[in-house]
Amino acid sequence: QLIHLFEKGGTFGLEAVRDADASDFSAEEWTQFSEEEKQQVLLQYRLTYLSDTEVNWCPALGTVLANDEIINGVSERGGHTVTKKKMKQWSMRIGAYSERLLQGLETIDWPEPLKEMQRNWIGKSVGASVRFQIQNHSQEIEVFTTRPDTLFGVTFMTLAPELDLVREITTEEQKLAVKEYIDKASKRSERERMADVKSISGVFTGAYAKHPLTQEPIPIWIGDYVLAGYGTGAVMAVPCGDQRDYDFAKHFDLPIKNIFKGADISEAAFTEKSDTVALQNSDFLNGFTYVAAMEKVIAHIEENDCGEGTINYRLRDAIFSRQRYW
């Protein structure tokens, strides 16, 4: 059916879930693709598809391990070092069904606590995707945030250490420090990194992004509290409104700009989504509260082509081609 639609009209008017980097093409271009190119295109749409995916690789065992098979950074069997590595894997595009799974919970007779667990697992978030241009670089950093209203409070950005982009933008002076940090982070599982909220670590890449609204330079750091597999692997850090960003900024003596009128951020971030606290130091958003500011800033970034309102899901496509050591 999909091939027939490609032959008839290419991707024009096609309603189908596909890879984020899939390109559009006409029916004429489709007929000119080689058989191999056609198969590559189809993989970008299929329920099961091949992709380069970050996995837990154990060189000593010669296999990929699940998070459950790693204890304190080493393999449960044998105690061997485990690192992060990109490998070709078969995945299942379950993320395409996120909203359908969420709505389906309303129609089944399950206990409410179990339904709530499922909702948290699917993890629907309403917010915006915002694009930050990188200074002296052709690429950009895309960030998903549930708080685009806090955009004027961004004072730095943090990328997941394993992102390919990190190596591309790191300056010569910072290359050694960044490489050492990436090597260290690769030995920790995602579960460890998510659970560890006490230790603070990171390295400055030497690169800067441009704030999409003010054009001010924003330093780009890497930190292992950001995971490549969640969202885009990048966060716009608003230390006055997020506790983890606040702790990171305090630890590395980075600026903290207070955009919440009347809020005390001397000891901790102001994390409430309050419709009674107005924004300040936020240009055209000054005086607006949470809901109104959200609508206004999303309209603004869409008009200026530096972002758009979007819905994100925590649910990720499932890797099911695990290599096992028996």
mmCIF file of C-alpha atoms in Angstrom:
data_model
loop_
_atom_site.group_PDB
_atom_site.id
_atom_site.type_symbol
_atom_site.label_atom_id
_atom_site.label_comp_id
_atom_site.label_asym_id
_atom_site.label_seq_id
_atom_site.Cartn_x
_atom_site.Cartn_y
_atom_site.Cartn_z
ATOM 1 C CA GLN A 1 0.000 0.000 0.000
ATOM 2 C CA LEU A 2 2.796 2.425 0.912
ATOM 3 C CA ILE A 3 4.721 1.613 -2.276
ATOM 4 C CA HIS A 4 1.546 2.222 -4.305
ATOM 5 C CA LEU A 5 1.127 5.656 -2.657
ATOM 6 C CA PHE A 6 4.766 6.534 -3.410
ATOM 7 C CA GLU A 7 4.294 5.524 -7.065
ATOM 8 C CA LYS A 8 1.129 7.617 -7.304
ATOM 9 C CA GLY A 9 2.163 10.847 -5.556
ATOM 10 C CA GLY A 10 5.451 10.481 -3.673
ATOM 11 C CA THR A 11 5.196 11.840 -0.128
ATOM 12 C CA PHE A 12 2.791 14.645 -1.110
ATOM 13 C CA GLY A 13 -0.236 14.605 1.212
ATOM 14 C CA LEU A 14 0.945 11.376 2.861
ATOM 15 C CA GLU A 15 -0.206 10.841 6.443
ATOM 16 C CA ALA A 16 2.281 8.416 7.962
ATOM 17 C CA VAL A 17 4.667 8.291 10.901
ATOM 18 C CA ARG A 18 8.288 8.262 9.756
ATOM 19 C CA ASP A 19 11.850 8.937 10.891
ATOM 20 C CA ALA A 20 12.506 12.555 11.834
ATOM 21 C CA ASP A 21 15.199 12.901 9.156
ATOM 22 C CA ALA A 22 13.139 11.351 6.312
ATOM 23 C CA SER A 23 13.063 13.522 3.175
ATOM 24 C CA ASP A 24 10.135 14.318 0.884
ATOM 25 C CA PHE A 25 10.161 13.192 -2.755
ATOM 26 C CA SER A 26 7.889 13.140 -5.808
ATOM 27 C CA ALA A 27 6.426 10.104 -7.622
ATOM 28 C CA GLU A 28 8.922 10.697 -10.428
ATOM 29 C CA GLU A 29 11.863 10.721 -7.997
ATOM 30 C CA TRP A 30 10.582 7.486 -6.417
ATOM 31 C CA THR A 31 10.658 5.673 -9.776
ATOM 32 C CA GLN A 32 14.264 6.820 -10.293
ATOM 33 C CA PHE A 33 15.480 5.406 -6.954
ATOM 34 C CA SER A 34 17.489 2.177 -7.124
ATOM 35 C CA GLU A 35 16.011 -0.890 -5.411
ATOM 36 C CA GLU A 36 18.429 -0.418 -2.503
ATOM 37 C CA GLU A 37 17.445 3.260 -2.123
ATOM 38 C CA LYS A 38 13.750 2.298 -2.123
ATOM 39 C CA GLN A 39 14.350 -0.202 0.679
ATOM 40 C CA GLN A 40 16.190 2.452 2.693
ATOM 41 C CA VAL A 41 13.225 4.827 2.287
ATOM 42 C CA LEU A 42 10.730 2.128 3.303
ATOM 43 C CA LEU A 43 12.715 1.458 6.483
ATOM 44 C CA GLN A 44 12.013 5.076 7.486
ATOM 45 C CA TYR A 45 8.276 4.243 7.600
ATOM 46 C CA ARG A 46 8.047 0.598 8.653
ATOM 47 C CA LEU A 47 6.747 -0.635 11.971
ATOM 48 C CA THR A 48 10.017 -2.531 12.387
ATOM 49 C CA TYR A 49 13.139 -0.808 11.107
ATOM 50 C CA LEU A 50 16.938 -0.841 11.245
ATOM 51 C CA SER A 51 18.758 2.125 12.748
ATOM 52 C CA ASP A 52 22.020 3.064 14.423
ATOM 53 C CA THR A 53 21.102 2.911 18.092
ATOM 54 C CA GLU A 54 23.066 3.571 21.267
ATOM 55 C CA VAL A 55 23.427 0.308 23.186
ATOM 56 C CA ASN A 56 25.300 -1.127 26.172
ATOM 57 C CA TRP A 57 28.279 -2.896 24.597
ATOM 58 C CA CYS A 58 30.499 -5.352 26.512
ATOM 59 C CA PRO A 59 33.684 -6.062 24.488
ATOM 60 C CA ALA A 60 34.792 -8.909 26.800
ATOM 61 C CA LEU A 61 31.509 -10.804 26.344
ATOM 62 C CA GLY A 62 31.153 -9.672 22.720
ATOM 63 C CA THR A 63 27.497 -8.804 23.238
ATOM 64 C CA VAL A 64 24.931 -6.090 23.905
ATOM 65 C CA LEU A 65 23.505 -6.014 27.439
ATOM 66 C CA ALA A 66 20.190 -4.781 28.811
ATOM 67 C CA ASN A 67 20.246 -2.196 31.633
ATOM 68 C CA ASP A 68 19.209 -4.972 34.035
ATOM 69 C CA GLU A 69 22.395 -6.905 33.227
ATOM 70 C CA ILE A 70 24.711 -4.071 34.295
ATOM 71 C CA ILE A 71 25.672 -3.523 37.928
ATOM 72 C CA ASN A 72 27.724 -0.393 38.801
ATOM 73 C CA GLY A 73 28.972 0.021 35.252
ATOM 74 C CA VAL A 74 30.136 -3.573 34.735
ATOM 75 C CA SER A 75 28.454 -6.703 33.403
ATOM 76 C CA GLU A 76 26.523 -8.736 35.970
ATOM 77 C CA ARG A 77 28.117 -11.853 34.496
ATOM 78 C CA GLY A 78 31.900 -11.645 34.743
ATOM 79 C CA GLY A 79 32.226 -8.062 35.987
ATOM 80 C CA HIS A 80 33.504 -6.742 32.654
ATOM 81 C CA THR A 81 33.537 -3.077 31.576
ATOM 82 C CA VAL A 82 30.442 -1.943 29.642
ATOM 83 C CA THR A 83 30.465 1.101 27.362
ATOM 84 C CA LYS A 84 27.958 2.944 25.186
ATOM 85 C CA LYS A 85 28.273 2.162 21.479
ATOM 86 C CA LYS A 86 26.220 2.859 18.352
ATOM 87 C CA MET A 87 25.276 -0.328 16.536
ATOM 88 C CA LYS A 88 22.708 -1.363 13.928
ATOM 89 C CA GLN A 89 19.621 -2.624 15.722
ATOM 90 C CA TRP A 90 16.097 -3.676 14.808
ATOM 91 C CA SER A 91 13.580 -1.424 16.519
ATOM 92 C CA MET A 92 9.788 -1.342 16.716
ATOM 93 C CA ARG A 93 8.073 2.007 16.076
ATOM 94 C CA ILE A 94 5.851 1.791 19.162
ATOM 95 C CA GLY A 95 6.273 5.561 19.672
ATOM 96 C CA ALA A 96 3.858 6.093 16.779
ATOM 97 C CA TYR A 97 1.096 4.643 18.972
ATOM 98 C CA SER A 98 1.760 6.787 22.073
ATOM 99 C CA GLU A 99 -1.476 8.798 21.921
ATOM 100 C CA ARG A 100 -3.552 5.739 20.959
ATOM 101 C CA LEU A 101 -2.155 3.784 23.923
ATOM 102 C CA LEU A 102 -2.875 6.726 26.224
ATOM 103 C CA GLN A 103 -6.483 7.120 25.048
ATOM 104 C CA GLY A 104 -7.021 3.351 25.174
ATOM 105 C CA LEU A 105 -6.407 3.362 28.938
ATOM 106 C CA GLU A 106 -9.778 5.084 29.341
ATOM 107 C CA THR A 107 -11.606 2.113 27.796
ATOM 108 C CA ILE A 108 -10.130 -0.799 29.783
ATOM 109 C CA ASP A 109 -11.103 -2.121 33.198
ATOM 110 C CA TRP A 110 -7.789 -1.790 35.050
ATOM 111 C CA PRO A 111 -7.107 -0.483 38.583
ATOM 112 C CA GLU A 112 -6.425 3.271 38.525
ATOM 113 C CA PRO A 113 -2.887 2.975 40.042
ATOM 114 C CA LEU A 114 -1.897 0.631 37.205
ATOM 115 C CA LYS A 115 -3.331 3.036 34.624
ATOM 116 C CA GLU A 116 -1.367 5.884 36.204
ATOM 117 C CA MET A 117 1.846 3.839 35.910
ATOM 118 C CA GLN A 118 1.091 3.370 32.215
ATOM 119 C CA ARG A 119 0.410 7.096 31.741
ATOM 120 C CA ASN A 120 3.754 7.931 33.354
ATOM 121 C CA TRP A 121 5.491 5.343 31.165
ATOM 122 C CA ILE A 122 3.990 6.906 28.022
ATOM 123 C CA GLY A 123 4.846 10.337 29.442
ATOM 124 C CA LYS A 124 2.884 12.840 27.386
ATOM 125 C CA SER A 125 4.254 16.396 27.587
ATOM 126 C CA VAL A 126 2.813 19.485 25.916
ATOM 127 C CA GLY A 127 5.304 22.230 25.115
ATOM 128 C CA ALA A 128 7.464 23.520 22.282
ATOM 129 C CA SER A 129 10.485 22.621 20.179
ATOM 130 C CA VAL A 130 12.943 25.520 20.092
ATOM 131 C CA ARG A 131 15.929 25.798 17.741
ATOM 132 C CA PHE A 132 19.219 27.387 18.851
ATOM 133 C CA GLN A 133 21.774 28.250 16.153
ATOM 134 C CA ILE A 134 25.374 27.396 17.052
ATOM 135 C CA GLN A 135 27.848 30.258 16.677
ATOM 136 C CA ASN A 136 30.343 29.795 13.814
ATOM 137 C CA HIS A 137 28.688 26.493 12.897
ATOM 138 C CA SER A 138 26.161 25.415 10.278
ATOM 139 C CA GLN A 139 24.215 23.160 12.643
ATOM 140 C CA GLU A 140 21.610 23.978 15.270
ATOM 141 C CA ILE A 141 20.441 22.463 18.557
ATOM 142 C CA GLU A 142 16.787 21.552 18.868
ATOM 143 C CA VAL A 143 15.343 21.434 22.373
ATOM 144 C CA PHE A 144 11.971 20.228 23.576
ATOM 145 C CA THR A 145 10.678 22.092 26.619
ATOM 146 C CA THR A 146 7.433 22.032 28.578
ATOM 147 C CA ARG A 147 8.224 25.577 29.726
ATOM 148 C CA PRO A 148 8.798 27.745 26.633
ATOM 149 C CA ASP A 149 7.480 30.634 28.755
ATOM 150 C CA THR A 150 10.850 30.569 30.578
ATOM 151 C CA LEU A 151 12.871 31.078 27.380
ATOM 152 C CA PHE A 152 14.273 34.413 28.552
ATOM 153 C CA GLY A 153 15.703 32.663 31.631
ATOM 154 C CA VAL A 154 18.078 30.447 29.620
ATOM 155 C CA THR A 155 21.703 31.111 30.639
ATOM 156 C CA PHE A 156 23.417 27.946 29.314
ATOM 157 C CA MET A 157 22.682 24.727 27.431
ATOM 158 C CA THR A 158 23.536 21.153 28.383
ATOM 159 C CA LEU A 159 23.989 18.328 25.877
ATOM 160 C CA ALA A 160 24.159 14.579 26.459
ATOM 161 C CA PRO A 161 27.864 13.563 26.306
ATOM 162 C CA GLU A 162 27.208 10.817 23.733
ATOM 163 C CA LEU A 163 25.709 13.112 21.065
ATOM 164 C CA ASP A 164 27.779 13.134 17.843
ATOM 165 C CA LEU A 165 27.325 16.909 17.717
ATOM 166 C CA VAL A 166 29.453 17.315 20.855
ATOM 167 C CA ARG A 167 32.649 16.247 19.075
ATOM 168 C CA GLU A 168 31.866 18.502 16.114
ATOM 169 C CA ILE A 169 31.423 21.712 18.101
ATOM 170 C CA THR A 170 34.041 21.236 20.848
ATOM 171 C CA THR A 171 36.894 23.738 20.563
ATOM 172 C CA GLU A 172 40.532 22.639 20.358
ATOM 173 C CA GLU A 173 41.237 23.861 23.907
ATOM 174 C CA GLN A 174 38.440 21.757 25.377
ATOM 175 C CA LYS A 175 38.880 18.557 23.339
ATOM 176 C CA LEU A 176 40.897 16.602 25.928
ATOM 177 C CA ALA A 177 38.600 17.484 28.858
ATOM 178 C CA VAL A 178 35.492 16.675 26.785
ATOM 179 C CA LYS A 179 36.935 13.340 25.575
ATOM 180 C CA GLU A 180 37.804 12.279 29.143
ATOM 181 C CA TYR A 181 34.293 13.187 30.322
ATOM 182 C CA ILE A 182 32.623 11.294 27.443
ATOM 183 C CA ASP A 183 34.718 8.188 28.226
ATOM 184 C CA LYS A 184 33.743 8.404 31.886
ATOM 185 C CA ALA A 185 30.033 8.909 31.135
ATOM 186 C CA SER A 186 29.986 5.963 28.694
ATOM 187 C CA LYS A 187 30.747 3.602 31.581
ATOM 188 C CA ARG A 188 27.540 4.541 33.440
ATOM 189 C CA SER A 189 24.150 3.095 32.546
ATOM 190 C CA GLU A 190 21.182 5.351 31.758
ATOM 191 C CA ARG A 191 19.468 4.092 34.884
ATOM 192 C CA GLU A 192 22.423 5.146 37.045
ATOM 193 C CA ARG A 193 22.541 8.568 35.461
ATOM 194 C CA MET A 194 18.800 9.121 35.917
ATOM 195 C CA ALA A 195 18.817 7.973 39.531
ATOM 196 C CA ASP A 196 21.881 9.969 40.584
ATOM 197 C CA VAL A 197 20.487 13.381 41.516
ATOM 198 C CA LYS A 198 23.188 14.229 44.078
ATOM 199 C CA SER A 199 26.475 14.292 42.155
ATOM 200 C CA ILE A 200 27.032 17.184 39.749
ATOM 201 C CA SER A 201 29.449 16.906 36.851
ATOM 202 C CA GLY A 202 29.942 18.461 33.437
ATOM 203 C CA VAL A 203 32.427 20.035 31.030
ATOM 204 C CA PHE A 204 32.284 23.198 28.910
ATOM 205 C CA THR A 205 32.600 22.469 25.177
ATOM 206 C CA GLY A 206 34.037 25.901 24.390
ATOM 207 C CA ALA A 207 31.162 26.482 21.941
ATOM 208 C CA TYR A 208 28.289 28.937 22.160
ATOM 209 C CA ALA A 209 24.707 28.957 20.869
ATOM 210 C CA LYS A 210 22.675 32.043 19.959
ATOM 211 C CA HIS A 211 19.575 32.716 22.016
ATOM 212 C CA PRO A 212 16.723 32.519 19.457
ATOM 213 C CA LEU A 213 15.000 35.659 20.802
ATOM 214 C CA THR A 214 17.835 37.866 22.112
ATOM 215 C CA GLN A 215 20.761 36.557 19.974
ATOM 216 C CA GLU A 216 22.914 36.572 23.127
ATOM 217 C CA PRO A 217 25.723 33.963 23.257
ATOM 218 C CA ILE A 218 24.873 30.973 25.473
ATOM 219 C CA PRO A 219 27.668 28.608 26.619
ATOM 220 C CA ILE A 220 27.178 24.951 25.638
ATOM 221 C CA TRP A 221 28.112 22.372 28.284
ATOM 222 C CA ILE A 222 27.832 18.607 28.436
ATOM 223 C CA GLY A 223 26.490 16.801 31.504
ATOM 224 C CA ASP A 224 25.582 13.171 32.135
ATOM 225 C CA TYR A 225 22.223 14.119 33.675
ATOM 226 C CA VAL A 226 21.082 14.682 30.069
ATOM 227 C CA LEU A 227 20.417 11.470 28.088
ATOM 228 C CA ALA A 228 20.691 11.192 24.299
ATOM 229 C CA GLY A 229 17.673 8.865 24.143
ATOM 230 C CA TYR A 230 15.282 11.291 25.845
ATOM 231 C CA GLY A 231 13.877 14.132 23.749
ATOM 232 C CA THR A 232 16.659 15.529 21.578
ATOM 233 C CA GLY A 233 19.487 14.895 24.058
ATOM 234 C CA ALA A 234 19.725 18.620 24.792
ATOM 235 C CA VAL A 235 18.222 20.943 27.391
ATOM 236 C CA MET A 236 17.934 24.710 27.517
ATOM 237 C CA ALA A 237 18.995 25.353 31.079
ATOM 238 C CA VAL A 238 16.805 27.767 33.057
ATOM 239 C CA PRO A 239 18.455 27.649 36.501
ATOM 240 C CA CYS A 240 15.913 29.948 38.154
ATOM 241 C CA GLY A 241 13.081 27.521 37.247
ATOM 242 C CA ASP A 242 14.619 24.042 37.350
ATOM 243 C CA GLN A 243 16.379 22.576 40.411
ATOM 244 C CA ARG A 244 18.849 20.414 38.492
ATOM 245 C CA ASP A 245 19.850 23.354 36.286
ATOM 246 C CA TYR A 246 20.054 25.504 39.430
ATOM 247 C CA ASP A 247 22.435 23.061 41.155
ATOM 248 C CA PHE A 248 24.543 22.786 37.974
ATOM 249 C CA ALA A 249 24.775 26.578 37.664
ATOM 250 C CA LYS A 250 25.717 27.002 41.349
ATOM 251 C CA HIS A 251 28.362 24.255 41.088
ATOM 252 C CA PHE A 252 30.057 25.772 38.021
ATOM 253 C CA ASP A 253 29.379 29.424 38.924
ATOM 254 C CA LEU A 254 27.153 30.030 35.908
ATOM 255 C CA PRO A 255 24.718 32.994 35.799
ATOM 256 C CA ILE A 256 21.197 32.593 37.198
ATOM 257 C CA LYS A 257 18.695 35.107 35.841
ATOM 258 C CA ASN A 258 15.497 35.516 37.859
ATOM 259 C CA ILE A 259 12.492 35.810 35.526
ATOM 260 C CA PHE A 260 9.818 35.232 38.199
ATOM 261 C CA LYS A 261 8.490 38.386 39.823
ATOM 262 C CA GLY A 262 8.635 38.233 43.616
ATOM 263 C CA ALA A 263 10.152 34.712 43.708
ATOM 264 C CA ASP A 264 13.061 34.056 46.068
ATOM 265 C CA ILE A 265 15.717 31.988 44.275
ATOM 266 C CA SER A 266 18.563 32.603 46.728
ATOM 267 C CA GLU A 267 18.457 29.002 48.014
ATOM 268 C CA ALA A 268 16.556 27.015 45.371
ATOM 269 C CA ALA A 269 14.857 27.274 41.989
ATOM 270 C CA PHE A 270 11.228 28.367 41.673
ATOM 271 C CA THR A 271 9.649 25.293 40.067
ATOM 272 C CA GLU A 272 5.905 25.982 40.424
ATOM 273 C CA LYS A 273 3.708 26.280 37.328
ATOM 274 C CA SER A 274 1.859 29.113 38.999
ATOM 275 C CA ASP A 275 -0.712 31.320 37.311
ATOM 276 C CA THR A 276 -0.344 33.872 40.088
ATOM 277 C CA VAL A 277 3.365 34.634 39.541
ATOM 278 C CA ALA A 278 4.097 36.998 36.645
ATOM 279 C CA LEU A 279 7.214 37.020 34.500
ATOM 280 C CA GLN A 280 9.896 39.708 34.643
ATOM 281 C CA ASN A 281 13.159 40.291 32.721
ATOM 282 C CA SER A 282 11.370 38.605 29.804
ATOM 283 C CA ASP A 283 10.870 41.327 27.190
ATOM 284 C CA PHE A 284 7.411 40.987 25.556
ATOM 285 C CA LEU A 285 6.381 38.360 28.158
ATOM 286 C CA ASN A 286 6.773 40.713 31.135
ATOM 287 C CA GLY A 287 3.669 40.748 33.325
ATOM 288 C CA PHE A 288 2.188 37.579 31.831
ATOM 289 C CA THR A 289 1.582 34.456 33.919
ATOM 290 C CA TYR A 290 2.182 30.818 32.943
ATOM 291 C CA VAL A 291 -0.775 29.968 30.630
ATOM 292 C CA ALA A 292 -0.892 33.307 28.785
ATOM 293 C CA ALA A 293 2.904 33.427 28.416
ATOM 294 C CA MET A 294 2.945 29.888 26.959
ATOM 295 C CA GLU A 295 0.492 30.835 24.201
ATOM 296 C CA LYS A 296 2.258 34.125 23.466
ATOM 297 C CA VAL A 297 5.808 32.727 23.226
ATOM 298 C CA ILE A 298 4.773 29.723 21.074
ATOM 299 C CA ALA A 299 3.045 32.085 18.625
ATOM 300 C CA HIS A 300 6.183 34.264 18.598
ATOM 301 C CA ILE A 301 8.704 31.472 17.898
ATOM 302 C CA GLU A 302 6.451 30.075 15.163
ATOM 303 C CA GLU A 303 6.216 33.505 13.508
ATOM 304 C CA ASN A 304 10.005 33.883 13.677
ATOM 305 C CA ASP A 305 10.689 30.325 12.436
ATOM 306 C CA CYS A 306 12.806 29.317 15.434
ATOM 307 C CA GLY A 307 10.427 26.749 16.910
ATOM 308 C CA GLU A 308 6.866 25.473 17.165
ATOM 309 C CA GLY A 309 4.374 24.174 19.682
ATOM 310 C CA THR A 310 4.563 20.391 19.916
ATOM 311 C CA ILE A 311 3.683 17.311 21.958
ATOM 312 C CA ASN A 312 6.385 14.934 23.153
ATOM 313 C CA TYR A 313 6.184 11.426 24.612
ATOM 314 C CA ARG A 314 8.646 9.730 26.932
ATOM 315 C CA LEU A 315 7.805 6.368 25.353
ATOM 316 C CA ARG A 316 10.643 5.315 23.050
ATOM 317 C CA ASP A 317 10.768 2.893 20.151
ATOM 318 C CA ALA A 318 11.601 -0.563 21.487
ATOM 319 C CA ILE A 319 14.874 -2.274 20.532
ATOM 320 C CA PHE A 320 14.093 -5.962 20.150
ATOM 321 C CA SER A 321 17.181 -7.378 18.431
ATOM 322 C CA ARG A 322 19.219 -7.797 21.570
ATOM 323 C CA GLN A 323 22.255 -10.011 21.202
ATOM 324 C CA ARG A 324 22.444 -12.379 24.152
ATOM 325 C CA TYR A 325 25.336 -14.192 25.754
ATOM 326 C CA TRP A 326 24.138 -17.647 26.849
#
